[in-house]
Each structure stands twice: as structure tokens, then as C-alpha cells.
PDB file of C-alpha atoms in Angstrom:
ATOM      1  CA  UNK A 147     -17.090  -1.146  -0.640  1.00  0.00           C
ATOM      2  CA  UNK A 148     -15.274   0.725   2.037  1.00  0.00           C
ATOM      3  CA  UNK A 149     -14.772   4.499   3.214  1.00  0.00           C
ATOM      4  CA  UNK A 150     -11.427   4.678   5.554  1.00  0.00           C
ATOM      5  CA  UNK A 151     -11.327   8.459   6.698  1.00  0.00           C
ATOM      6  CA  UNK A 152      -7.996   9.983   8.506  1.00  0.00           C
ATOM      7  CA  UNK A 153      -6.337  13.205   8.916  1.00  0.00           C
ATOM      8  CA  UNK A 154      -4.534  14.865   5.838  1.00  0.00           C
ATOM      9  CA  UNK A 155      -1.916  16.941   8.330  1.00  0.00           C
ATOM     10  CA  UNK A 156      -0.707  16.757  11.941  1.00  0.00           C
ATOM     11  CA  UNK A 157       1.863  18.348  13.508  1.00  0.00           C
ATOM     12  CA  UNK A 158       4.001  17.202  16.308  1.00  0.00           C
ATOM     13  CA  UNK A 159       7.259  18.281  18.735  1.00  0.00           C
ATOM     14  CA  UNK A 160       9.810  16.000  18.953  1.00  0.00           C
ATOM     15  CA  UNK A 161      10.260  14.173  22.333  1.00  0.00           C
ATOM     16  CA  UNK A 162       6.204  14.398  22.145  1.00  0.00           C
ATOM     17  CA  UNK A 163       3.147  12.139  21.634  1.00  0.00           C
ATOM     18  CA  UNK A 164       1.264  12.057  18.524  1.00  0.00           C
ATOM     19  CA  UNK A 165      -1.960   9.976  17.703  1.00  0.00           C
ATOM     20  CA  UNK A 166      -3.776   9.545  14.154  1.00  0.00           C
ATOM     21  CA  UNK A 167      -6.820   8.310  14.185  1.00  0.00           C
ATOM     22  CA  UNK A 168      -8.393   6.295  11.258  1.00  0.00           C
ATOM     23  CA  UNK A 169     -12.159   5.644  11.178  1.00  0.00           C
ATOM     24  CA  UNK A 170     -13.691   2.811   8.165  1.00  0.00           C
ATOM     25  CA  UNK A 171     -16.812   1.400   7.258  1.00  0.00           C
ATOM     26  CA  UNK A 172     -17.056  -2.113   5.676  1.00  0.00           C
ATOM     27  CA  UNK A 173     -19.148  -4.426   4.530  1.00  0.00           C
ATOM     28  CA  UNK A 174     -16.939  -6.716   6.324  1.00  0.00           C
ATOM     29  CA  UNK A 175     -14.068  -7.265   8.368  1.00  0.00           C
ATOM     30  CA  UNK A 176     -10.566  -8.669   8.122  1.00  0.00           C
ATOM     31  CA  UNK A 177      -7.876  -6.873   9.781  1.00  0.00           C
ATOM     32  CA  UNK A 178      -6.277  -3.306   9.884  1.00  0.00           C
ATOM     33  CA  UNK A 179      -2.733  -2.016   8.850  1.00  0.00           C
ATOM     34  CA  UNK A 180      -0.538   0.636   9.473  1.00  0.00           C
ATOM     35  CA  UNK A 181       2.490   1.665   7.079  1.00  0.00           C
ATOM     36  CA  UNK A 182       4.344   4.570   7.046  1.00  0.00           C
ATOM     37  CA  UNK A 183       5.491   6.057   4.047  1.00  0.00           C
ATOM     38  CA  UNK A 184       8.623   8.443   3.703  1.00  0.00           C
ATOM     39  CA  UNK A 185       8.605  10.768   0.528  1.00  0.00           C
ATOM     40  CA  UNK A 186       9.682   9.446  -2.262  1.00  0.00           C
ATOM     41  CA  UNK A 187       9.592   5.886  -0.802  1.00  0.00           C
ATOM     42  CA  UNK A 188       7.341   2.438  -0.754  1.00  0.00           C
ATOM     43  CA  UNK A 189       5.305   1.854   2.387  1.00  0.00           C
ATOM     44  CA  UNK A 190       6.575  -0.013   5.159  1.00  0.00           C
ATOM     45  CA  UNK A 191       4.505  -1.788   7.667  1.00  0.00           C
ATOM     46  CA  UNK A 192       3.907  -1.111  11.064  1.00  0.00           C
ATOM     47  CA  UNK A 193       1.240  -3.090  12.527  1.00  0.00           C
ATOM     48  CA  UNK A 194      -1.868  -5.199  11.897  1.00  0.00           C
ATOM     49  CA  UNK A 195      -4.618  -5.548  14.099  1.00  0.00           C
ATOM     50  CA  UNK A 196      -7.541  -8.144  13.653  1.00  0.00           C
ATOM     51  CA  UNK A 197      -8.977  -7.906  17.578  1.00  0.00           C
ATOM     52  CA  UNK A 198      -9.827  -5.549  19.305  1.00  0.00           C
ATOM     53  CA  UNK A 199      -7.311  -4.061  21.596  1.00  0.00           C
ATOM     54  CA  UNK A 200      -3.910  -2.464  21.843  1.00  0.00           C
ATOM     55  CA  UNK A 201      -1.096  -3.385  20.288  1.00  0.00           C
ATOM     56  CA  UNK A 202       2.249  -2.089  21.258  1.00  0.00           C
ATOM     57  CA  UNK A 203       5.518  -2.282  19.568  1.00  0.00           C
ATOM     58  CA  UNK A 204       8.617  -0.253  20.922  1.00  0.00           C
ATOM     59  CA  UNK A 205       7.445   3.449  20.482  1.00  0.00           C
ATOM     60  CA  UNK A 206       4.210   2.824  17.982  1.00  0.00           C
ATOM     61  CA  UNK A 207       1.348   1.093  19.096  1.00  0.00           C
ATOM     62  CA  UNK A 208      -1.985   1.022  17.227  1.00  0.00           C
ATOM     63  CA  UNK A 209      -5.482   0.156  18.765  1.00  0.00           C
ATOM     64  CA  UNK A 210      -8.577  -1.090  17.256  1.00  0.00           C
ATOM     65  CA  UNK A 211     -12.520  -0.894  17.926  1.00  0.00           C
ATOM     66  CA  UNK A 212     -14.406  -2.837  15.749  1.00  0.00           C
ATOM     67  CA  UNK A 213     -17.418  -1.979  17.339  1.00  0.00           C
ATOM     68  CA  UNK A 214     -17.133   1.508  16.214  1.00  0.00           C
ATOM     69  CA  UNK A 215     -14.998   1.196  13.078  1.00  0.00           C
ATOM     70  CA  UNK A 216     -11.902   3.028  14.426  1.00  0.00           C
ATOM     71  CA  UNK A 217      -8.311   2.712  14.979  1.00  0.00           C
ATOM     72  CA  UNK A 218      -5.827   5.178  15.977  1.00  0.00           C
ATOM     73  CA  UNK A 219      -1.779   4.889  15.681  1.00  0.00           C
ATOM     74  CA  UNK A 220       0.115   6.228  18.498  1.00  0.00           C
ATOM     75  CA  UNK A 221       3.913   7.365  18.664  1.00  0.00           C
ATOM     76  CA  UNK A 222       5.895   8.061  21.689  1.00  0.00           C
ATOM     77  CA  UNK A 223       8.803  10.152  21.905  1.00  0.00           C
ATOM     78  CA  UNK A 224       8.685  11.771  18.335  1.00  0.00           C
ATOM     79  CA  UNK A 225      11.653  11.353  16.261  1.00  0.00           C
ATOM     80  CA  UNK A 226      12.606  13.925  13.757  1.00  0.00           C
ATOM     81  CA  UNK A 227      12.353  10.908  11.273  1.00  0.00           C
ATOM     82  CA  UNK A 228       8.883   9.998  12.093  1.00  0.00           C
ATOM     83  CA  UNK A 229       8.024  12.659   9.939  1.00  0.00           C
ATOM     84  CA  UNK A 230       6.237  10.365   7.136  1.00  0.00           C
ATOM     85  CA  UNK A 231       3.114   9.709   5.622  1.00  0.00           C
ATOM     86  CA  UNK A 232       0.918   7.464   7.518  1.00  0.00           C
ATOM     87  CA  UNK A 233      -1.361   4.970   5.852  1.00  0.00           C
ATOM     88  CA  UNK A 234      -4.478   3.364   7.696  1.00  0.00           C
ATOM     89  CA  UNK A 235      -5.659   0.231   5.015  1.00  0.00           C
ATOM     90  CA  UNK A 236      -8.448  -2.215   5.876  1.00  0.00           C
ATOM     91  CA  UNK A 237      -9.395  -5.767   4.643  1.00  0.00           C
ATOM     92  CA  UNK A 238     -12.758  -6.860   4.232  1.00  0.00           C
ATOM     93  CA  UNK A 239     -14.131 -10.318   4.938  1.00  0.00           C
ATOM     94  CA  UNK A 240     -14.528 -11.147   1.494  1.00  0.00           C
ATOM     95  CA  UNK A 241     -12.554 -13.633   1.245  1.00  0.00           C
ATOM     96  CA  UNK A 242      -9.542 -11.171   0.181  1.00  0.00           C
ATOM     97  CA  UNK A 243      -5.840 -10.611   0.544  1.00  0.00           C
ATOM     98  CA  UNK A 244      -5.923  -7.158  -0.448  1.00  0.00           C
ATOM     99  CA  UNK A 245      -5.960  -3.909   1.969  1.00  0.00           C
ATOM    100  CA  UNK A 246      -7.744  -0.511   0.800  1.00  0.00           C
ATOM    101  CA  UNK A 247      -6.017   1.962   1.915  1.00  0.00           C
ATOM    102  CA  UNK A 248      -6.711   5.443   2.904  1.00  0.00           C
ATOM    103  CA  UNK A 249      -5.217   8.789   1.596  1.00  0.00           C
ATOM    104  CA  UNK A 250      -2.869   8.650   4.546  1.00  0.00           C
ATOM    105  CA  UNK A 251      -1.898  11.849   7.317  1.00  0.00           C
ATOM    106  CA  UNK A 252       1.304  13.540   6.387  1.00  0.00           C
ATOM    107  CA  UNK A 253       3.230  14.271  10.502  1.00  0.00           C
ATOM    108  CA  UNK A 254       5.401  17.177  10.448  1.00  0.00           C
ATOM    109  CA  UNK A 255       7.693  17.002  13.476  1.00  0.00           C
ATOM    110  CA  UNK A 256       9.325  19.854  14.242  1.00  0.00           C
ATOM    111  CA  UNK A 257      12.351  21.057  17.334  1.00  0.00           C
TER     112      UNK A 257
ATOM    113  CA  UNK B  93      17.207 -11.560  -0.419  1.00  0.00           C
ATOM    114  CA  UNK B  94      17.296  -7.571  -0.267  1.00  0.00           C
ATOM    115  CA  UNK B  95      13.144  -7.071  -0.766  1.00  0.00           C
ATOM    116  CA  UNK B  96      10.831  -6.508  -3.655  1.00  0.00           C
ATOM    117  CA  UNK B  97      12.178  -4.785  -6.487  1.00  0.00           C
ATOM    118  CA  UNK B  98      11.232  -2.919  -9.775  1.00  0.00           C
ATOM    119  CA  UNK B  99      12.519  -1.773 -12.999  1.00  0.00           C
ATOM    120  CA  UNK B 100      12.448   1.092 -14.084  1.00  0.00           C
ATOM    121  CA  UNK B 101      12.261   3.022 -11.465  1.00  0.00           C
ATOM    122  CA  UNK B 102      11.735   5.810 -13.837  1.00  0.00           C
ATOM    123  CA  UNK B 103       9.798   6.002 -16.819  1.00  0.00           C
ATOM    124  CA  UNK B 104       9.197   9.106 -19.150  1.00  0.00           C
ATOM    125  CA  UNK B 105       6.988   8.453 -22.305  1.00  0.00           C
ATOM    126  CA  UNK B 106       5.110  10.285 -24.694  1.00  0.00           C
ATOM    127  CA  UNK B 107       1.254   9.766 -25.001  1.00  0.00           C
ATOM    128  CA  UNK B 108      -0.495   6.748 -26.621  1.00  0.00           C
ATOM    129  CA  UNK B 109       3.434   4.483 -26.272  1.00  0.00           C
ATOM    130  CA  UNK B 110       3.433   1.399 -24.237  1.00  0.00           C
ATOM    131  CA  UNK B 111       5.190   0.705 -21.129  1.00  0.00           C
ATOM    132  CA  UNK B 112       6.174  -1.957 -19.219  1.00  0.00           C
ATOM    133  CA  UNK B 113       7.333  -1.971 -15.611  1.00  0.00           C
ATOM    134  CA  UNK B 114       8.701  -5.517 -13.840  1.00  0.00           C
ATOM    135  CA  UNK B 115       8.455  -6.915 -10.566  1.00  0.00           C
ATOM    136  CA  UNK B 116      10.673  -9.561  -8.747  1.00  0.00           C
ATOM    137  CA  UNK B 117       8.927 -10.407  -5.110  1.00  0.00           C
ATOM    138  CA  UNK B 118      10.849 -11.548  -2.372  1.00  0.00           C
ATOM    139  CA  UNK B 119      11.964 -15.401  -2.977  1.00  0.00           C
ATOM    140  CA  UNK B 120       9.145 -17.981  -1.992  1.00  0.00           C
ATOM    141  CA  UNK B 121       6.340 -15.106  -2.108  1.00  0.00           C
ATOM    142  CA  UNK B 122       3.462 -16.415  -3.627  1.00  0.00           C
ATOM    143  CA  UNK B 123       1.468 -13.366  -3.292  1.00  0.00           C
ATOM    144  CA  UNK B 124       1.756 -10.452  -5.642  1.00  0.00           C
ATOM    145  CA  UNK B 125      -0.078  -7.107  -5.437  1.00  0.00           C
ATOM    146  CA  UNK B 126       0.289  -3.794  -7.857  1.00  0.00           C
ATOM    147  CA  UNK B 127      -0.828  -0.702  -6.863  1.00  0.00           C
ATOM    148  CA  UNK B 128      -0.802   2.953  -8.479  1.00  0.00           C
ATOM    149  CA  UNK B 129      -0.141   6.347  -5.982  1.00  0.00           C
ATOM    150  CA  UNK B 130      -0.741   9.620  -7.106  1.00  0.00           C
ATOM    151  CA  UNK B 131       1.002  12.566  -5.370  1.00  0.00           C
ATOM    152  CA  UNK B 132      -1.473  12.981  -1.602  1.00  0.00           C
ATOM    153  CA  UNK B 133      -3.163   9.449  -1.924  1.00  0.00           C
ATOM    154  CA  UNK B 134      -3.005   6.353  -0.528  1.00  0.00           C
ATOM    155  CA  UNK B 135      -1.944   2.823  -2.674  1.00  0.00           C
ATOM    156  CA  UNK B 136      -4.734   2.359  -5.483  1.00  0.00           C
ATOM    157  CA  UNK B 137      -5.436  -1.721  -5.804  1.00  0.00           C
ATOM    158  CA  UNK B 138      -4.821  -2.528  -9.402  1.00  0.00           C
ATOM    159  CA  UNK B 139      -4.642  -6.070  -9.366  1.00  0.00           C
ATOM    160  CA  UNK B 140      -3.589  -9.654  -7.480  1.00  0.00           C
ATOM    161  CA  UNK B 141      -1.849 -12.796  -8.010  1.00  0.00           C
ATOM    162  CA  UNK B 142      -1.319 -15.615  -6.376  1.00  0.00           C
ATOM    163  CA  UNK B 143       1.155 -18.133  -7.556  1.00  0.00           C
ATOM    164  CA  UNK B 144       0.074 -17.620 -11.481  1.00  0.00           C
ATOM    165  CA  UNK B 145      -3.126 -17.157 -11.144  1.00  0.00           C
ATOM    166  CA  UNK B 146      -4.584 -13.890 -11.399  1.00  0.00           C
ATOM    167  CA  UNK B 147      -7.096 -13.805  -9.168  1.00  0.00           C
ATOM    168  CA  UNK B 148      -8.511 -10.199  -8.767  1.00  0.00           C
ATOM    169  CA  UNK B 149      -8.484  -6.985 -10.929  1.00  0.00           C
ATOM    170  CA  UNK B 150      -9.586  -3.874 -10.109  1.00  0.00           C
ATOM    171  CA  UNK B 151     -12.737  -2.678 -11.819  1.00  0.00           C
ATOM    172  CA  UNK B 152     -10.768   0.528 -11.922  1.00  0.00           C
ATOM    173  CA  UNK B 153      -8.297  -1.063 -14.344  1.00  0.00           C
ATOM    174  CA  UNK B 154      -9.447  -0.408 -18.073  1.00  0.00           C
ATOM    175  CA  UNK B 155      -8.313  -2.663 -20.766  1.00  0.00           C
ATOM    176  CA  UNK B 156      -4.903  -0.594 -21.650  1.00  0.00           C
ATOM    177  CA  UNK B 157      -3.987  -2.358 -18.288  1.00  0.00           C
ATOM    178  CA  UNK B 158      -2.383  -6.059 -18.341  1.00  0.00           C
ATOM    179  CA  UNK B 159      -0.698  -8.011 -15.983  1.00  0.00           C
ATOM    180  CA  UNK B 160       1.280 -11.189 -16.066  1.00  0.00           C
ATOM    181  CA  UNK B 161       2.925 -13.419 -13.485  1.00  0.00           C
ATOM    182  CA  UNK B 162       3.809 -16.505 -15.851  1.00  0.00           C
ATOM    183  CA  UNK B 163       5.753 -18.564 -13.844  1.00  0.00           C
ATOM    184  CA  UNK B 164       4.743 -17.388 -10.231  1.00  0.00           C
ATOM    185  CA  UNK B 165       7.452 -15.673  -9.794  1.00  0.00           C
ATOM    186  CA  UNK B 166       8.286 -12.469 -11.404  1.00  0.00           C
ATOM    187  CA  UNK B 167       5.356 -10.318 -12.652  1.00  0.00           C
ATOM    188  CA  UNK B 168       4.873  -7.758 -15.713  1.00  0.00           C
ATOM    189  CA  UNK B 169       2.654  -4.857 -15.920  1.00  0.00           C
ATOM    190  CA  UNK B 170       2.010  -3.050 -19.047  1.00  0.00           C
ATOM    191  CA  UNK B 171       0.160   0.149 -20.141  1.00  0.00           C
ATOM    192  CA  UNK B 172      -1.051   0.022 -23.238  1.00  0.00           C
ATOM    193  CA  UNK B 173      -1.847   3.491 -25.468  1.00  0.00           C
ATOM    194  CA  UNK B 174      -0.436   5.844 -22.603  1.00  0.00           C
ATOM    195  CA  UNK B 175      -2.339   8.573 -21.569  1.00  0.00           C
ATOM    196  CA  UNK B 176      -1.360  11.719 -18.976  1.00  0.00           C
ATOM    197  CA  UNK B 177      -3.752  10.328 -16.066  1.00  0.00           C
ATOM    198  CA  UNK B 178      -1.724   7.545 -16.310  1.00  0.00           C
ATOM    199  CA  UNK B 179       1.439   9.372 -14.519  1.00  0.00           C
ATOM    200  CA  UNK B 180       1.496   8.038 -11.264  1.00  0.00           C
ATOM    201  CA  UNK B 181       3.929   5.902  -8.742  1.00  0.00           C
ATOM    202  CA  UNK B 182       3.330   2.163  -9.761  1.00  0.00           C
ATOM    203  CA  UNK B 183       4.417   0.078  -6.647  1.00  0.00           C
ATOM    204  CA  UNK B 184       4.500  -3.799  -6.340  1.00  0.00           C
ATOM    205  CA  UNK B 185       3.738  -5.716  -2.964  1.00  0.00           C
ATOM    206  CA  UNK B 186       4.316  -9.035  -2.405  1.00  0.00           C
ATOM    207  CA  UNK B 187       3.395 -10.998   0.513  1.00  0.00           C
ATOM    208  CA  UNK B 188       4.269 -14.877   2.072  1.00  0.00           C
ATOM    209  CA  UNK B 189       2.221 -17.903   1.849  1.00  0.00           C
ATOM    210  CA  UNK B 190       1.772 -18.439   5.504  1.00  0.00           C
ATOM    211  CA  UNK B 191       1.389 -15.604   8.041  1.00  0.00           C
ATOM    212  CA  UNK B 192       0.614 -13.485   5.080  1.00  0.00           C
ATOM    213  CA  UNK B 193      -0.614 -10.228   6.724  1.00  0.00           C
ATOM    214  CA  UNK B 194       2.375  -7.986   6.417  1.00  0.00           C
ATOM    215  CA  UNK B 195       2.610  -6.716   2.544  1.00  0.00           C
ATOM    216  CA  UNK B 196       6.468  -5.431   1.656  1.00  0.00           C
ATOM    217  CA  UNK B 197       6.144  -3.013  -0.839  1.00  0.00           C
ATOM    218  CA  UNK B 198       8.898  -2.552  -3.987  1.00  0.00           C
ATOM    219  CA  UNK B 199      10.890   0.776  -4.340  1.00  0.00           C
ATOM    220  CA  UNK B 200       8.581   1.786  -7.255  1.00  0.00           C
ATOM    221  CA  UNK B 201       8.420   2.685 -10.833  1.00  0.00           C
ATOM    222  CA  UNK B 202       7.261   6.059 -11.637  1.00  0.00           C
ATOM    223  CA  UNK B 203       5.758   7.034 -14.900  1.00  0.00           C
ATOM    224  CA  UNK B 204       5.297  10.653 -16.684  1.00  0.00           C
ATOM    225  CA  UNK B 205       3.306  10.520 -19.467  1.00  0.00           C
ATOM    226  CA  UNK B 206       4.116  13.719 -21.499  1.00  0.00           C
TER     227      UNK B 206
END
């Protein structure tokens, strides 16, 4: 099975830097995924990672540590409409398709 | 192609009536997913298809719980007997052949069970 544990709430300032972190424990290992999720609306992807390391794209980039079963998403000058719901999900090595994902940390930003 | 979409998007029913909720992927997806969201959680896995074939169900999903994908293309889910824990946000995902990582979810369908 697998345990993916993140923040329920963070708040930010626009113009700031925010970063959620997303810790998991799995029997195996197969990648990692970010979505964001606006209320009321389906998630959208934002990254995968599969190596360790960081990957950056425009203002998000999201790192992984296998080693120690952690990720963390980070945003760059906050956006009043990067307030969302973000969703860490992780695929184990069985052979699967399908990401479990986590309960997901709601960002306020705020002026 | 515009995306992954469902219908209805809304559903209000009374307890112990059967729904059904319909998924068109994006065009060439062979990948299918449905998953159920309840209001402060993440996508629950309900169950997988590729091409046809159903190849995984959650064990979560009791037997009131069918899916269908008969010709690989479109795919049906329906609740059988309705009950109230059965309100939720039903999304559908559906994902390429090649370069599969990235999973583009559906608008939704939600259901109130009354």
C-alpha cells in the first residue's frame, strides 16, 4: 500500500515563494505527480518526476528524493490564481498505471 | 479535441435508484481511469481500463459499482441501489498510449444521493 502525507493549509503573499512538501512510503516506486486543482474543477497536471532531482518549469518546479520518500512543489512569484488545491500522487512499481493520490494542501494567496 | 468529458455533470437521485455517468477520453487514449472525490480529499482510484479490458478495480469498489468500456473508447459507470455515502465528485482520467505519464482529468459528474 502507500501513505502520501502533505499539508492540509498554507498560506502565501502574492509576488512570494511558497513550497509544499509531500512525504510517501511505498512498497515500490514509479514516479511522482503534481496537479493542481481549482474548486469546483478536475485536476490538472503539473509535473512528474521519476529521478531524483529538480525539475523546473516556468514558475513551478517540483523536486524529488527517493532516498527519503519526499518531494516538495515550489512556486515563484505567487499569483492570486495559484490559489488551488494541490495534489501530491505516487505510482508504485507494481506494474501499474495508476497514481494514489494524497488529500492535497489547499494555498490561500492573499495581497 | 477539447479534453475528457462527462455527462451529467450533475446528478441528484433519491436512495437505492441507479445512476449512470459517461465518459468520452480524449481521441486515441487508450487509457481510462475513474476516480471518486469527496469534499477535502484527494482522487479515490475506482477502477482502470485499457483499451477494453478492464484491468484493475479497486477493492474499495463494492458490487453496486460497474464499469464498462465496450469498444475502447467511451466508458460507462453505474451505481447500482444508491446510497448517501455514495455523493461524491466522480471524475474520469484518461491517459495516451505512449508517454503515458500525464493523466487529463474530465470536468466531472457530481452525484447527491438524497
Amino acid at each position: 500500500g502507500q501513505n502520501i502525507d502533505q499539508p492540509t493549509e498554507m498560506t502565501a503573499t502574492e509576488g512570494a515563494i511558497v513550497q509544499i512538501n509531500c512525504t510517501y512510503q511505498t512498497s515500490g516506486f514509479n514516479g511522482l505527480f503534481w496537479y493542481q486543482q481549482h474548486a469546483g474543477e478536475a485536476p490538472t497536471f503539473l509535473s512528474y518526476n521519476v529521478l531524483d532531482g529538480l525539475e523546473e518549469k516556468g514558475r513551478f518546479s517540483s523536486f524529488l528524493s527517493r532516498s527519503k520518500g519526499y518531494s516538495y512543489l515550489l512556486l515563484k512569484e505567487l499569483q492570486m490564481k495559484d490559489s488551488a488545491s494541490y495534489l501530491c500522487a505516487v505510482r508504485d512499481k507494481r506494474g501499474s498505471y495508476i497514481p494514489t493520490f494524497g488529500r492535497g494542501t489547499s494555498l490561500i494567496v492573499h495581497p | 479535441d477539447t479534453g475528457v468529458s462527462q455527462d451529467p455533470r450533475h446528478k441528484i437521485t433519491k436512495r437505492g435508484q441507479n445512476v449512470t455517468f459517461r465518459c468520452d477520453p480524449i481521441s486515441e487514449h487508450n487509457r481510462l481511469y475513474w476516480y471518486r472525490q469527496t469534499l477535502g480529499q484527494g482522487p479515490e482510484f475506482l477502477t482502470y481500463f485499457q483499451n477494453e479490458a478492464q484491468l484493475e478495480k479497486s477493492r474499495l469498489l463494492s458490487d453496486r459499482f460497474s464499469a464498462e468500456r465496450p469498444k475502447g473508447s467511451f466508458s460507462t459507470l453505474e451505481i447500482q441501489r444508491t446510497e448517501q455515502g455514495d455523493s461524491a465528485m466522480y471524475l474520469c482520467a484518461s491517459s495516451p498510449r505512449t508517454g503515458g505519464n500525464e493523466q487529463f482529468f474530465g470536468p466531472g459528474t457530481r452525484l447527491t444521493v438524497l
